[in-house]
Short mmCIF file of C-alpha atoms in Angstrom, two decimals:
data_model
loop_
_atom_site.label_atom_id
_atom_site.label_comp_id
_atom_site.label_asym_id
_atom_site.label_seq_id
_atom_site.Cartn_x
_atom_site.Cartn_y
_atom_site.Cartn_z
CA MET A 1 -22.64 15.20 23.94
CA SER A 2 -21.48 13.42 27.11
CA PHE A 3 -21.76 9.66 27.53
CA PRO A 4 -22.26 7.59 30.71
CA ARG A 5 -19.54 5.33 32.10
CA TYR A 6 -19.83 1.76 33.27
CA PRO A 7 -20.68 1.32 36.96
CA GLU A 8 -17.56 -0.72 37.78
CA TYR A 9 -14.01 -0.94 36.40
CA LYS A 10 -10.93 -3.08 36.94
CA ASP A 11 -7.22 -2.70 36.23
CA SER A 12 -6.52 -4.20 32.79
CA GLY A 13 -2.94 -4.98 33.79
CA VAL A 14 -1.77 -3.08 30.70
CA GLU A 15 -0.19 0.29 31.45
CA TRP A 16 -1.27 2.09 28.27
CA LEU A 17 -4.81 0.74 28.50
CA GLY A 18 -5.56 1.45 32.14
CA GLU A 19 -8.93 0.51 33.61
CA VAL A 20 -11.59 -1.38 31.67
CA PRO A 21 -15.16 -2.45 32.56
CA ALA A 22 -15.05 -5.06 35.30
CA HIS A 23 -16.97 -7.69 33.33
CA TRP A 24 -14.87 -7.40 30.15
CA GLU A 25 -12.23 -9.99 29.25
CA VAL A 26 -8.63 -8.94 28.60
CA THR A 27 -7.24 -11.44 26.10
CA ARG A 28 -5.19 -11.82 22.89
CA ILE A 29 -6.26 -11.64 19.25
CA LYS A 30 -5.59 -15.38 18.85
CA HIS A 31 -8.36 -16.12 21.38
CA ALA A 32 -10.82 -14.06 19.34
CA LEU A 33 -10.22 -16.03 16.14
CA GLU A 34 -11.48 -19.28 14.70
CA ASN A 35 -8.91 -19.21 11.90
CA MET A 36 -6.08 -17.04 10.62
CA GLY A 37 -3.62 -17.32 7.76
CA SER A 38 -1.70 -15.50 5.06
CA GLY A 39 -1.68 -15.95 1.30
CA GLY A 40 0.82 -15.97 -1.52
CA THR A 41 1.53 -14.93 -5.09
CA PRO A 42 1.65 -17.60 -7.81
CA ASP A 43 4.33 -17.23 -10.49
CA THR A 44 3.20 -14.29 -12.62
CA SER A 45 5.04 -15.67 -15.66
CA VAL A 46 2.84 -18.79 -15.76
CA ALA A 47 -0.26 -17.80 -17.73
CA ALA A 48 -2.13 -20.93 -16.65
CA TYR A 49 -2.17 -19.66 -13.05
CA TRP A 50 -4.07 -16.47 -13.87
CA SER A 51 -7.64 -16.08 -15.10
CA ASP A 52 -8.96 -13.41 -17.47
CA ASP A 53 -12.64 -13.98 -16.79
CA GLU A 54 -15.19 -13.84 -13.99
CA THR A 55 -14.95 -17.58 -13.36
CA GLY A 56 -11.53 -17.15 -11.77
CA ILE A 57 -10.92 -17.03 -8.02
CA PRO A 58 -10.61 -13.43 -6.72
CA TRP A 59 -7.05 -12.73 -5.50
CA VAL A 60 -6.72 -9.81 -3.09
CA ALA A 61 -3.61 -7.61 -3.17
CA ILE A 62 -2.88 -4.63 -0.92
CA ALA A 63 -4.09 -2.28 -3.66
CA ASP A 64 -7.50 -3.97 -3.61
CA MET A 65 -8.01 -3.22 0.08
CA SER A 66 -6.13 0.04 0.68
CA SER A 67 -8.38 2.76 2.13
CA ARG A 68 -11.48 0.63 1.54
CA ASP A 69 -13.89 -0.64 4.18
CA TYR A 70 -14.64 -3.77 2.20
CA VAL A 71 -13.49 -5.74 -0.84
CA GLU A 72 -16.11 -6.88 -3.36
CA GLN A 73 -13.94 -7.27 -6.44
CA THR A 74 -10.25 -7.63 -7.24
CA ALA A 75 -7.97 -6.56 -10.06
CA LYS A 76 -6.68 -10.11 -10.60
CA ARG A 77 -8.10 -13.65 -10.43
CA LEU A 78 -6.51 -17.08 -10.18
CA THR A 79 -7.25 -20.39 -11.81
CA SER A 80 -7.57 -23.50 -9.65
CA SER A 81 -4.04 -24.50 -10.69
CA GLY A 82 -2.77 -21.09 -9.59
CA LEU A 83 -4.45 -21.61 -6.23
CA GLU A 84 -2.91 -25.08 -5.86
CA SER A 85 0.57 -23.89 -6.88
CA LYS A 86 0.87 -22.03 -3.57
CA GLY A 87 -1.53 -24.10 -1.51
CA LEU A 88 -3.76 -21.09 -0.98
CA CYS A 89 -7.00 -21.00 1.00
CA ILE A 90 -10.24 -19.48 -0.19
CA TRP A 91 -11.49 -17.29 2.66
CA PRO A 92 -15.23 -16.93 3.26
CA VAL A 93 -17.33 -13.79 3.04
CA GLY A 94 -17.02 -11.85 6.32
CA THR A 95 -13.32 -12.58 6.78
CA LEU A 96 -11.31 -9.57 7.96
CA LEU A 97 -8.24 -8.79 5.86
CA PHE A 98 -5.37 -7.25 7.77
CA SER A 99 -2.45 -5.52 6.04
CA MET A 100 0.85 -6.66 7.54
CA TYR A 101 2.39 -3.31 6.63
CA ALA A 102 2.12 -1.42 9.91
CA SER A 103 2.38 1.89 8.06
CA LEU A 104 -1.00 1.05 6.46
CA GLY A 105 -2.51 -0.69 9.47
CA HIS A 106 -5.71 -1.22 7.56
CA VAL A 107 -8.42 -3.82 8.15
CA THR A 108 -10.97 -4.55 5.43
CA GLU A 109 -14.03 -6.80 5.30
CA LEU A 110 -14.11 -9.46 2.60
CA ARG A 111 -17.49 -9.48 0.84
CA VAL A 112 -16.61 -12.10 -1.74
CA ALA A 113 -14.98 -15.49 -1.22
CA ALA A 114 -11.34 -14.93 -2.16
CA THR A 115 -7.70 -15.74 -1.58
CA THR A 116 -4.95 -13.20 -0.82
CA ASN A 117 -1.32 -12.39 -1.35
CA GLN A 118 1.39 -12.88 1.27
CA ALA A 119 1.19 -9.31 2.63
CA ILE A 120 -2.33 -9.89 3.97
CA LEU A 121 -3.49 -11.82 7.01
CA SER A 122 -6.98 -13.27 6.86
CA LEU A 123 -8.80 -13.25 10.20
CA VAL A 124 -11.96 -15.28 10.84
CA PRO A 125 -13.57 -14.34 14.20
CA ASN A 126 -14.83 -17.12 16.44
CA GLN A 127 -18.34 -17.42 17.86
CA ARG A 128 -17.51 -15.27 20.88
CA THR A 129 -16.25 -12.38 18.80
CA SER A 130 -18.22 -9.93 16.69
CA GLN A 131 -16.56 -9.26 13.36
CA ALA A 132 -17.73 -5.64 13.46
CA PHE A 133 -16.32 -5.12 16.98
CA LEU A 134 -13.00 -6.75 16.06
CA LYS A 135 -12.69 -4.47 13.05
CA ARG A 136 -13.20 -1.44 15.30
CA TRP A 137 -10.69 -2.84 17.78
CA PHE A 138 -8.04 -2.96 15.08
CA GLU A 139 -8.94 0.60 14.12
CA PHE A 140 -8.26 1.65 17.73
CA LEU A 141 -5.10 -0.46 17.90
CA ARG A 142 -3.60 0.95 14.70
CA PRO A 143 -1.24 3.49 16.36
CA LYS A 144 0.14 0.67 18.52
CA LEU A 145 0.95 -1.55 15.54
CA VAL A 146 4.27 0.12 14.73
CA GLU A 147 5.56 -0.91 18.17
CA HIS A 148 5.02 -4.54 17.18
CA ALA A 149 6.42 -4.20 13.66
CA SER A 150 9.80 -5.46 12.50
CA SER A 151 12.52 -2.92 11.89
CA ASN A 152 12.68 -3.16 8.10
CA THR A 153 11.68 -0.28 5.85
CA GLN A 154 8.07 -1.38 5.41
CA ASP A 155 7.35 -1.97 9.12
CA ASN A 156 6.04 -5.46 8.44
CA LEU A 157 4.06 -7.36 11.04
CA ASN A 158 4.25 -11.13 11.08
CA ALA A 159 1.43 -13.51 11.89
CA GLU A 160 2.73 -14.43 15.32
CA LYS A 161 2.91 -10.79 16.41
CA VAL A 162 -0.65 -10.20 15.24
CA ARG A 163 -1.85 -13.32 17.05
CA ASN A 164 -0.45 -11.97 20.31
CA LEU A 165 -1.78 -8.42 20.02
CA LEU A 166 -3.94 -7.37 22.96
CA ALA A 167 -7.71 -7.65 22.62
CA LEU A 168 -10.62 -6.64 24.83
CA ARG A 169 -13.72 -8.81 24.66
CA PRO A 170 -17.02 -7.57 26.11
CA PRO A 171 -20.01 -9.94 26.16
CA MET A 172 -21.21 -10.67 22.62
CA GLN A 173 -24.35 -8.53 22.92
CA GLU A 174 -22.26 -5.54 24.02
CA GLN A 175 -19.83 -6.04 21.15
CA THR A 176 -22.76 -5.78 18.76
CA GLN A 177 -24.13 -2.71 20.58
CA ILE A 178 -20.75 -0.97 20.50
CA ALA A 179 -20.27 -1.71 16.81
CA THR A 180 -23.80 -0.46 16.01
CA PHE A 181 -23.22 2.74 18.00
CA LEU A 182 -19.90 3.40 16.26
CA ASP A 183 -21.33 2.69 12.81
CA ARG A 184 -24.02 5.29 13.42
CA GLU A 185 -21.83 7.95 15.02
CA THR A 186 -18.84 7.62 12.71
CA ALA A 187 -21.18 7.78 9.70
CA LYS A 188 -22.34 11.19 10.91
CA ILE A 189 -18.75 12.35 11.36
CA ASP A 190 -17.69 10.94 7.99
CA GLU A 191 -20.49 12.86 6.27
CA LEU A 192 -19.35 16.09 7.92
CA VAL A 193 -15.79 15.37 6.78
CA ALA A 194 -17.06 14.71 3.26
CA GLU A 195 -18.88 18.06 3.28
CA GLN A 196 -15.67 19.85 4.25
CA ARG A 197 -13.75 18.01 1.55
CA ARG A 198 -16.36 19.05 -1.03
CA LEU A 199 -16.00 22.63 0.17
CA MET A 200 -12.22 22.43 -0.21
CA GLU A 201 -12.63 21.13 -3.74
CA LEU A 202 -14.95 24.01 -4.62
CA LEU A 203 -12.49 26.50 -3.11
CA LYS A 204 -9.70 24.93 -5.16
CA GLU A 205 -11.77 25.29 -8.34
CA LYS A 206 -12.63 28.90 -7.45
CA ARG A 207 -8.96 29.68 -6.83
CA GLN A 208 -8.00 28.27 -10.21
CA ALA A 209 -10.77 30.20 -11.94
CA VAL A 210 -9.67 33.49 -10.33
CA ILE A 211 -6.08 32.99 -11.51
CA SER A 212 -6.96 31.84 -15.02
CA HIS A 213 -9.44 34.64 -15.68
CA ALA A 214 -7.24 37.41 -14.28
CA VAL A 215 -4.11 36.54 -16.30
CA THR A 216 -5.95 36.07 -19.59
CA LYS A 217 -8.88 38.54 -19.42
CA GLY A 218 -7.71 41.14 -16.92
CA LEU A 219 -9.76 42.89 -14.20
CA ASN A 220 -11.84 45.23 -16.35
CA SER A 221 -14.87 43.34 -17.64
CA ASP A 222 -15.67 46.26 -19.98
CA ALA A 223 -12.29 46.29 -21.70
CA PRO A 224 -12.45 45.78 -25.49
CA MET A 225 -11.21 42.33 -26.51
CA LYS A 226 -9.31 40.99 -29.51
CA PRO A 227 -8.53 37.51 -30.80
CA SER A 228 -5.15 36.39 -29.51
CA GLY A 229 -4.56 34.23 -32.57
CA ILE A 230 -3.85 31.36 -30.17
CA GLU A 231 -6.57 28.73 -29.86
CA TRP A 232 -5.91 27.80 -26.23
CA LEU A 233 -5.66 31.44 -25.16
CA GLY A 234 -8.77 32.78 -26.89
CA GLU A 235 -9.61 36.48 -26.70
CA VAL A 236 -7.47 38.88 -24.65
CA PRO A 237 -7.86 42.60 -23.86
CA ALA A 238 -7.22 44.63 -26.99
CA HIS A 239 -4.36 46.65 -25.46
CA TRP A 240 -2.43 43.54 -24.30
CA GLU A 241 0.44 42.07 -26.28
CA VAL A 242 0.75 38.41 -27.13
CA LYS A 243 4.40 37.41 -26.97
CA ARG A 244 6.36 34.27 -27.58
CA PHE A 245 7.85 32.89 -24.33
CA GLN A 246 11.44 33.20 -25.52
CA ARG A 247 10.89 36.90 -26.35
CA CYS A 248 10.04 37.84 -22.77
CA VAL A 249 11.47 35.11 -20.54
CA TYR A 250 15.11 34.13 -20.10
CA VAL A 251 15.54 30.39 -19.45
CA ALA A 252 18.82 29.91 -17.57
CA GLU A 253 21.38 27.51 -18.97
CA GLY A 254 24.59 25.98 -17.65
CA GLN A 255 24.76 23.97 -14.47
CA VAL A 256 26.99 24.32 -11.41
CA ASP A 257 28.46 21.72 -9.08
CA PRO A 258 26.41 21.63 -5.84
CA GLU A 259 29.39 20.11 -4.00
CA ASP A 260 31.49 23.19 -4.73
CA THR A 261 31.87 25.26 -1.54
CA LYS A 262 30.54 28.31 -3.41
CA TYR A 263 27.20 26.58 -3.83
CA SER A 264 26.87 23.79 -1.25
CA SER A 265 25.43 26.10 1.44
CA LEU A 266 22.80 27.54 -0.91
CA ALA A 267 19.20 26.36 -0.69
CA LEU A 268 18.31 23.75 -3.31
CA ILE A 269 14.74 23.77 -4.64
CA ALA A 270 13.42 20.50 -6.09
CA PRO A 271 9.87 19.67 -7.26
CA ASN A 272 9.05 18.07 -3.89
CA HIS A 273 9.64 21.41 -2.16
CA ILE A 274 6.77 23.08 -4.05
CA GLU A 275 3.07 22.62 -3.32
CA SER A 276 1.10 21.52 -6.35
CA GLY A 277 -0.99 24.22 -8.00
CA THR A 278 -0.54 26.99 -5.41
CA GLY A 279 2.83 28.60 -6.09
CA ARG A 280 3.85 28.01 -2.47
CA LEU A 281 7.31 26.89 -1.42
CA LEU A 282 6.96 24.28 1.32
CA GLY A 283 10.43 24.63 2.80
CA LEU A 284 14.11 25.14 2.09
CA GLU A 285 17.09 22.81 2.54
CA SER A 286 20.67 23.43 1.54
CA ALA A 287 22.35 21.47 -1.23
CA SER A 288 24.74 19.88 1.28
CA ASP A 289 21.88 18.88 3.60
CA GLN A 290 20.26 17.10 0.67
CA GLY A 291 23.49 15.39 -0.33
CA ALA A 292 23.27 16.90 -3.82
CA GLU A 293 25.91 15.63 -6.25
CA SER A 294 24.80 16.12 -9.86
CA GLY A 295 24.67 19.47 -11.66
CA LYS A 296 22.09 22.10 -10.62
CA TYR A 297 20.93 25.44 -12.00
CA LEU A 298 21.77 28.71 -10.28
CA CYS A 299 18.77 30.95 -9.51
CA LYS A 300 18.59 34.58 -8.48
CA ALA A 301 16.20 35.84 -5.81
CA GLY A 302 12.87 36.58 -7.48
CA ASP A 303 13.36 34.14 -10.35
CA VAL A 304 10.45 31.90 -11.27
CA VAL A 305 11.32 28.22 -10.70
CA TYR A 306 9.22 25.79 -12.77
CA SER A 307 9.18 22.00 -12.73
CA LYS A 308 9.35 20.58 -16.24
CA ILE A 309 8.47 17.10 -14.93
CA ARG A 310 4.75 16.17 -14.83
CA PRO A 311 3.51 19.70 -15.61
CA ALA A 312 -0.05 18.72 -14.67
CA LEU A 313 1.08 19.15 -11.04
CA ARG A 314 1.73 22.88 -11.69
CA LYS A 315 4.81 23.09 -9.50
CA VAL A 316 6.12 26.62 -9.83
CA CYS A 317 7.28 29.22 -7.29
CA ILE A 318 9.31 32.39 -6.81
CA ALA A 319 12.86 31.87 -5.53
CA PRO A 320 12.93 33.67 -2.14
CA GLU A 321 16.72 34.12 -2.26
CA ASP A 322 19.73 33.30 -4.38
CA CYS A 323 19.66 29.50 -4.58
CA LEU A 324 20.00 26.38 -6.69
CA CYS A 325 17.29 24.40 -8.39
CA SER A 326 17.07 20.81 -9.54
CA ALA A 327 17.95 19.88 -13.11
CA ASP A 328 14.29 18.80 -13.34
CA MET A 329 13.32 22.47 -13.14
CA TYR A 330 13.80 25.64 -15.17
CA PRO A 331 14.98 28.92 -13.60
CA LEU A 332 13.06 31.64 -15.45
CA ARG A 333 13.58 35.41 -15.48
CA ALA A 334 10.98 37.70 -17.04
CA ASN A 335 12.06 40.66 -19.21
CA SER A 336 10.87 42.85 -22.11
CA GLY A 337 7.81 44.19 -20.29
CA LEU A 338 6.90 41.02 -18.37
CA THR A 339 7.31 40.76 -14.57
CA ASN A 340 8.21 37.63 -12.62
CA PRO A 341 5.10 37.67 -10.37
CA PHE A 342 2.78 37.90 -13.40
CA LEU A 343 4.74 35.12 -15.10
CA LEU A 344 4.25 32.95 -12.01
CA TRP A 345 0.46 33.33 -12.02
CA SER A 346 0.33 32.88 -15.81
CA MET A 347 2.10 29.54 -15.47
CA LEU A 348 -0.40 28.51 -12.79
CA SER A 349 -3.35 29.26 -15.06
CA GLU A 350 -5.58 26.55 -16.47
CA GLN A 351 -4.73 27.57 -20.01
CA PHE A 352 -0.95 27.38 -19.59
CA SER A 353 -1.18 24.10 -17.68
CA ALA A 354 -3.35 22.49 -20.37
CA LEU A 355 -0.85 23.44 -23.07
CA ALA A 356 2.13 22.25 -20.97
CA VAL A 357 0.44 18.91 -20.36
CA LEU A 358 -0.31 18.52 -24.07
CA GLU A 359 3.32 19.20 -24.95
CA SER A 360 4.59 16.85 -22.23
CA GLN A 361 2.62 13.95 -23.68
CA ARG A 362 4.80 13.92 -26.76
CA VAL A 363 7.57 12.12 -24.83
CA ALA A 364 7.66 8.91 -22.77
CA MET A 365 8.32 10.67 -19.45
CA PRO A 366 5.78 13.52 -19.08
CA LYS A 367 7.82 16.72 -19.25
CA ILE A 368 7.93 19.91 -21.24
CA ASN A 369 11.26 20.46 -22.94
CA ARG A 370 13.08 23.74 -23.29
CA GLU A 371 12.30 24.16 -26.98
CA SER A 372 8.55 23.61 -26.49
CA LEU A 373 8.48 26.03 -23.54
CA LYS A 374 10.16 28.76 -25.57
CA GLU A 375 7.43 28.53 -28.22
CA VAL A 376 4.53 29.05 -25.81
CA MET A 377 2.60 32.31 -26.32
CA LEU A 378 1.86 34.54 -23.33
CA ALA A 379 -0.67 37.35 -22.87
CA VAL A 380 1.25 40.34 -21.53
CA PRO A 381 -0.53 43.43 -20.12
CA PRO A 382 1.24 46.76 -19.46
CA ILE A 383 3.46 46.55 -16.36
CA GLY A 384 1.17 48.70 -14.22
CA GLU A 385 -1.76 46.43 -15.04
CA GLN A 386 0.34 43.36 -14.30
CA GLN A 387 1.02 44.75 -10.85
CA SER A 388 -2.69 45.36 -10.26
CA ILE A 389 -3.57 41.86 -11.43
CA VAL A 390 -0.90 40.29 -9.22
CA ALA A 391 -2.13 42.29 -6.19
CA PHE A 392 -5.71 41.17 -6.92
CA ILE A 393 -4.75 37.49 -7.27
CA ASP A 394 -2.62 37.65 -4.12
CA ALA A 395 -5.55 39.07 -2.13
CA GLU A 396 -8.20 36.72 -3.56
CA THR A 397 -6.14 33.57 -3.22
CA ALA A 398 -5.21 34.54 0.35
CA LYS A 399 -8.94 34.68 1.22
CA LEU A 400 -9.61 31.35 -0.45
CA ASP A 401 -6.56 29.78 1.18
CA SER A 402 -7.77 30.98 4.58
CA LEU A 403 -11.16 29.34 4.01
CA THR A 404 -9.42 26.16 2.86
CA ALA A 405 -7.28 26.14 6.00
CA GLU A 406 -10.42 26.54 8.13
CA ALA A 407 -12.02 23.58 6.36
CA GLN A 408 -8.89 21.50 6.93
CA ARG A 409 -8.89 22.41 10.62
CA ALA A 410 -12.52 21.32 10.82
CA ILE A 411 -11.60 17.99 9.20
CA ASP A 412 -8.72 17.50 11.63
CA LEU A 413 -11.00 18.15 14.61
CA LEU A 414 -13.68 15.81 13.26
CA GLN A 415 -11.13 13.06 12.70
CA GLU A 416 -9.76 13.56 16.20
CA ARG A 417 -13.32 13.28 17.49
CA ARG A 418 -13.85 10.10 15.47
CA THR A 419 -10.65 8.51 16.79
CA ALA A 420 -11.47 9.48 20.38
CA LEU A 421 -15.01 8.09 20.08
CA ILE A 422 -13.81 4.73 18.75
CA SER A 423 -11.14 4.55 21.45
CA ALA A 424 -13.60 5.36 24.24
CA ALA A 425 -16.21 2.86 23.00
CA VAL A 426 -13.98 -0.17 22.36
CA THR A 427 -12.04 0.28 25.63
CA GLY A 428 -15.20 0.75 27.71
CA GLN A 429 -14.55 4.33 28.75
CA ILE A 430 -18.14 5.08 27.76
CA ASP A 431 -21.20 2.86 28.14
CA VAL A 432 -23.27 2.91 24.95
CA ARG A 433 -25.64 0.04 25.78
CA GLN A 434 -28.65 2.17 26.66
CA LEU A 435 -27.96 4.52 23.75
CA THR A 436 -28.25 1.72 21.21
CA GLU A 437 -31.32 0.29 22.95
CA LYS A 438 -33.06 3.70 22.74
CA GLN A 439 -32.12 4.01 19.09
CA ALA A 440 -33.52 0.55 18.35
CA ALA A 441 -36.75 1.40 20.16
#
């Protein structure tokens, strides 16, 4: 759909902004506000400052506003003495909360009278500024925020920098029309994005079901079944063996020094290099490039590399070459009638993951130890059948992954469209006045 432009434009005087409608005002955020201020955090060790009931004063932290369009409730509340200890203000309903972390760049509407912590700026628009339009303006301005941020690791913005950020101000009626138009159009886009996300979730569930069924039940639905003797595994094809992990998988031991010249140029696989739940390796970096110092395991090409930390993430892959792996991982080598590719898919199954998670919960830091892993029982088909199952899973997951990638591309395009629409509307590159009037009629 194409949109009309305004009849007359002027130079904004800002290089990156270009021309804007001739009757719009080019100003600063401070001229769009009636009030602005930051908050603070009372001493957390003083119990009298914090309230455990609904009578307390809502206290907004970054976590309360992150990725939310509005804040109606908070995780913590203050007493009046807590409020006074820091001289905090209670901001009215309708206040815009702005995260001073430029990496977040998020603006949220306050729908309950509340105070905030020191990482949040509270912005109260004046009578010439629509709150809804100002919120959209910040959404447009977000990519520019990093340029105004300080150079520390969190890219903080201070109040003075925010006050002097550029703002465009159309007449009040137009601000309302633009905000109404964007609310309507972005809602349509957001629903389409939500549909694609639901599709991706269904594809993820289907992928998991394909893997789990194939490695525990096989491909022949008519095959006679037998009890595995293992509660979590259930019935398996009658001609399959059920083997203890340590009987068919070698778990490598003994670490090497990654700073040794024999090993420093080898790729080093850590949990962060593996995509959760897919078996895909995201990339390779050498041990020296990663500045590795502590002991690592040596892996052979084709070995299965499995993260023992937080097994619910299902981080497991095949080593593409001789390499090292983190001490947080196990290098595994199948033997005694089990193949590495079948072992990989077995470890990605729902059944194996559930057992690994259960075992990991026995210790403070969720991980499955070597002894517990060795006691796990695996369903092992004949090698020829393993190869057929692996080929089937490879083909089916490739189809599902292709559909998932298509859905992600659709989301990316929709989000680009959303961003472009907001940018065009709040900078006056499109004239939506008649569109909103027709909609109202």
